[in-house]
Amino acid sequence: MSGLRVLHEGAGLLVVAKPAGVLVIPGRGEGGPSLREQLEEQLRRKVFVVHRLDRDTSGVLVFALDAERHRALSQAFEAGQVKKRYRALVEGRVEAPQLVEAALVPARKGRMRVARPGEQGKPSRTRVRPVETFARASLVEAEPLTGRTHQIRVHLLQLGHPLLVDHQYGRAEPLTERELGGTADTVVLARTPLHAARLEWPELPGVEALILEAPLPEDMAQALELLRR
């Protein structure tokens, strides 16, 4: 697949490492071709979107090549049978694993927020654990146990550890090498450093059990190396 890293192909599935900055499906008012459109043009066939990642989120993304597998996987996502692991670079020192439980409600301009007392929000839960901790930042693993819009980003904000860059829930300006411990003013992180690192599901009707992983993209890996110095 030209210009796209394929993680798994076969038995009616196509799993790719989604680059940051690419839409999964055509977005209302958002420019640029979507990944689904690009794949359909290259494969010359219809592809089915099983789940979605935000435009700026990178990582494991699953497409089905027929309606049967699309249905089986979509139902597995809805039923919580798919285990998801994200990696995120966040502000501050995350010292211990935590479980965030908070109902979410829509806010202005496409954002979400934690429901206030008396508000009817959608229940959501995310496990967060530290992977590496630095002086003013941390690499964490986030495991969403529910699938709400912007769930991980809002829960990290609720913990007091927003993503290092997040134009909706934290700092909007890009991060430079100097701010991460280097010596240059070159931009290292210009998007939300959130990466879908791993997906796992059991054997499903017409779908084999799989564990799929995508390595950290270049910008997050570079930021991590600077933080380690």
Short mmCIF file of N, CA and C in Angstrom, two decimals, residues 6 8 14 23 32 35 46 50 53 57 74 86 91-92 100 103 112 119 146 174 181 199-200 205 212 219 225 228:
data_model
loop_
_atom_site.label_atom_id
_atom_site.label_comp_id
_atom_site.label_asym_id
_atom_site.label_seq_id
_atom_site.Cartn_x
_atom_site.Cartn_y
_atom_site.Cartn_z
N VAL A 6 1.17 -1.19 6.42
CA VAL A 6 0.14 -2.21 6.62
C VAL A 6 0.59 -3.13 7.74
N HIS A 8 -1.58 -5.67 8.99
CA HIS A 8 -2.19 -6.98 8.75
C HIS A 8 -3.10 -6.88 7.54
N LEU A 14 -8.12 -5.35 6.70
CA LEU A 14 -6.95 -4.54 6.38
C LEU A 14 -6.68 -3.65 7.59
N LEU A 23 -7.70 12.30 8.12
CA LEU A 23 -9.06 11.95 8.47
C LEU A 23 -9.34 10.48 8.15
N GLY A 32 -9.05 17.95 2.80
CA GLY A 32 -8.15 16.83 2.58
C GLY A 32 -8.90 15.53 2.39
N LEU A 35 -8.75 8.77 4.72
CA LEU A 35 -8.03 7.51 4.56
C LEU A 35 -8.91 6.46 3.88
N LYS A 46 -14.88 -1.26 -2.18
CA LYS A 46 -15.42 -0.63 -0.98
C LYS A 46 -14.69 -1.17 0.24
N VAL A 50 -14.30 0.18 10.64
CA VAL A 50 -14.72 -0.56 11.82
C VAL A 50 -14.77 0.34 13.05
N LEU A 53 -10.38 6.94 14.66
CA LEU A 53 -9.40 7.68 15.47
C LEU A 53 -9.52 9.14 15.09
N THR A 57 -4.74 11.74 15.99
CA THR A 57 -4.30 10.52 16.66
C THR A 57 -3.74 9.53 15.64
N SER A 74 -17.59 -4.66 14.50
CA SER A 74 -18.31 -3.53 15.06
C SER A 74 -19.06 -3.94 16.32
N TYR A 86 -3.50 2.75 24.44
CA TYR A 86 -2.95 3.96 23.83
C TYR A 86 -1.69 4.37 24.58
N GLU A 91 1.47 16.18 30.46
CA GLU A 91 2.12 17.11 31.38
C GLU A 91 2.22 16.51 32.78
N GLY A 92 3.31 16.81 33.47
CA GLY A 92 3.45 16.44 34.87
C GLY A 92 3.91 15.00 35.08
N VAL A 100 -9.95 6.34 36.05
CA VAL A 100 -10.78 7.54 35.96
C VAL A 100 -12.19 7.12 35.59
N ALA A 103 -18.76 10.69 34.06
CA ALA A 103 -19.76 10.83 32.99
C ALA A 103 -19.39 12.03 32.13
N MET A 112 -15.87 17.80 24.66
CA MET A 112 -16.61 17.09 25.70
C MET A 112 -16.10 17.59 27.05
N GLU A 119 -26.32 16.54 36.16
CA GLU A 119 -26.38 16.39 34.71
C GLU A 119 -26.37 14.91 34.33
N THR A 146 -14.53 2.21 28.07
CA THR A 146 -15.72 2.58 27.32
C THR A 146 -15.24 3.34 26.09
N PRO A 174 2.56 24.46 19.36
CA PRO A 174 3.49 23.34 19.20
C PRO A 174 4.62 23.39 20.23
N GLY A 181 13.99 19.79 26.34
CA GLY A 181 15.32 19.48 26.87
C GLY A 181 16.44 19.58 25.87
N LEU A 199 -4.27 -3.17 19.66
CA LEU A 199 -5.64 -3.69 19.68
C LEU A 199 -5.58 -5.20 19.82
N GLU A 200 -6.53 -5.75 20.56
CA GLU A 200 -6.58 -7.21 20.74
C GLU A 200 -8.03 -7.63 20.81
N PRO A 205 -17.07 -14.44 14.99
CA PRO A 205 -17.65 -15.07 13.81
C PRO A 205 -16.99 -14.59 12.51
N LEU A 212 -2.67 -6.70 17.50
CA LEU A 212 -2.08 -5.81 16.50
C LEU A 212 -1.41 -4.64 17.21
N ASP A 219 7.38 11.66 15.51
CA ASP A 219 7.35 12.85 16.35
C ASP A 219 7.30 12.50 17.83
N GLU A 225 12.76 10.75 23.23
CA GLU A 225 14.22 10.73 23.33
C GLU A 225 14.75 12.01 23.96
N ARG A 228 14.22 11.91 27.69
CA ARG A 228 15.10 10.96 28.36
C ARG A 228 16.50 11.50 28.64
#
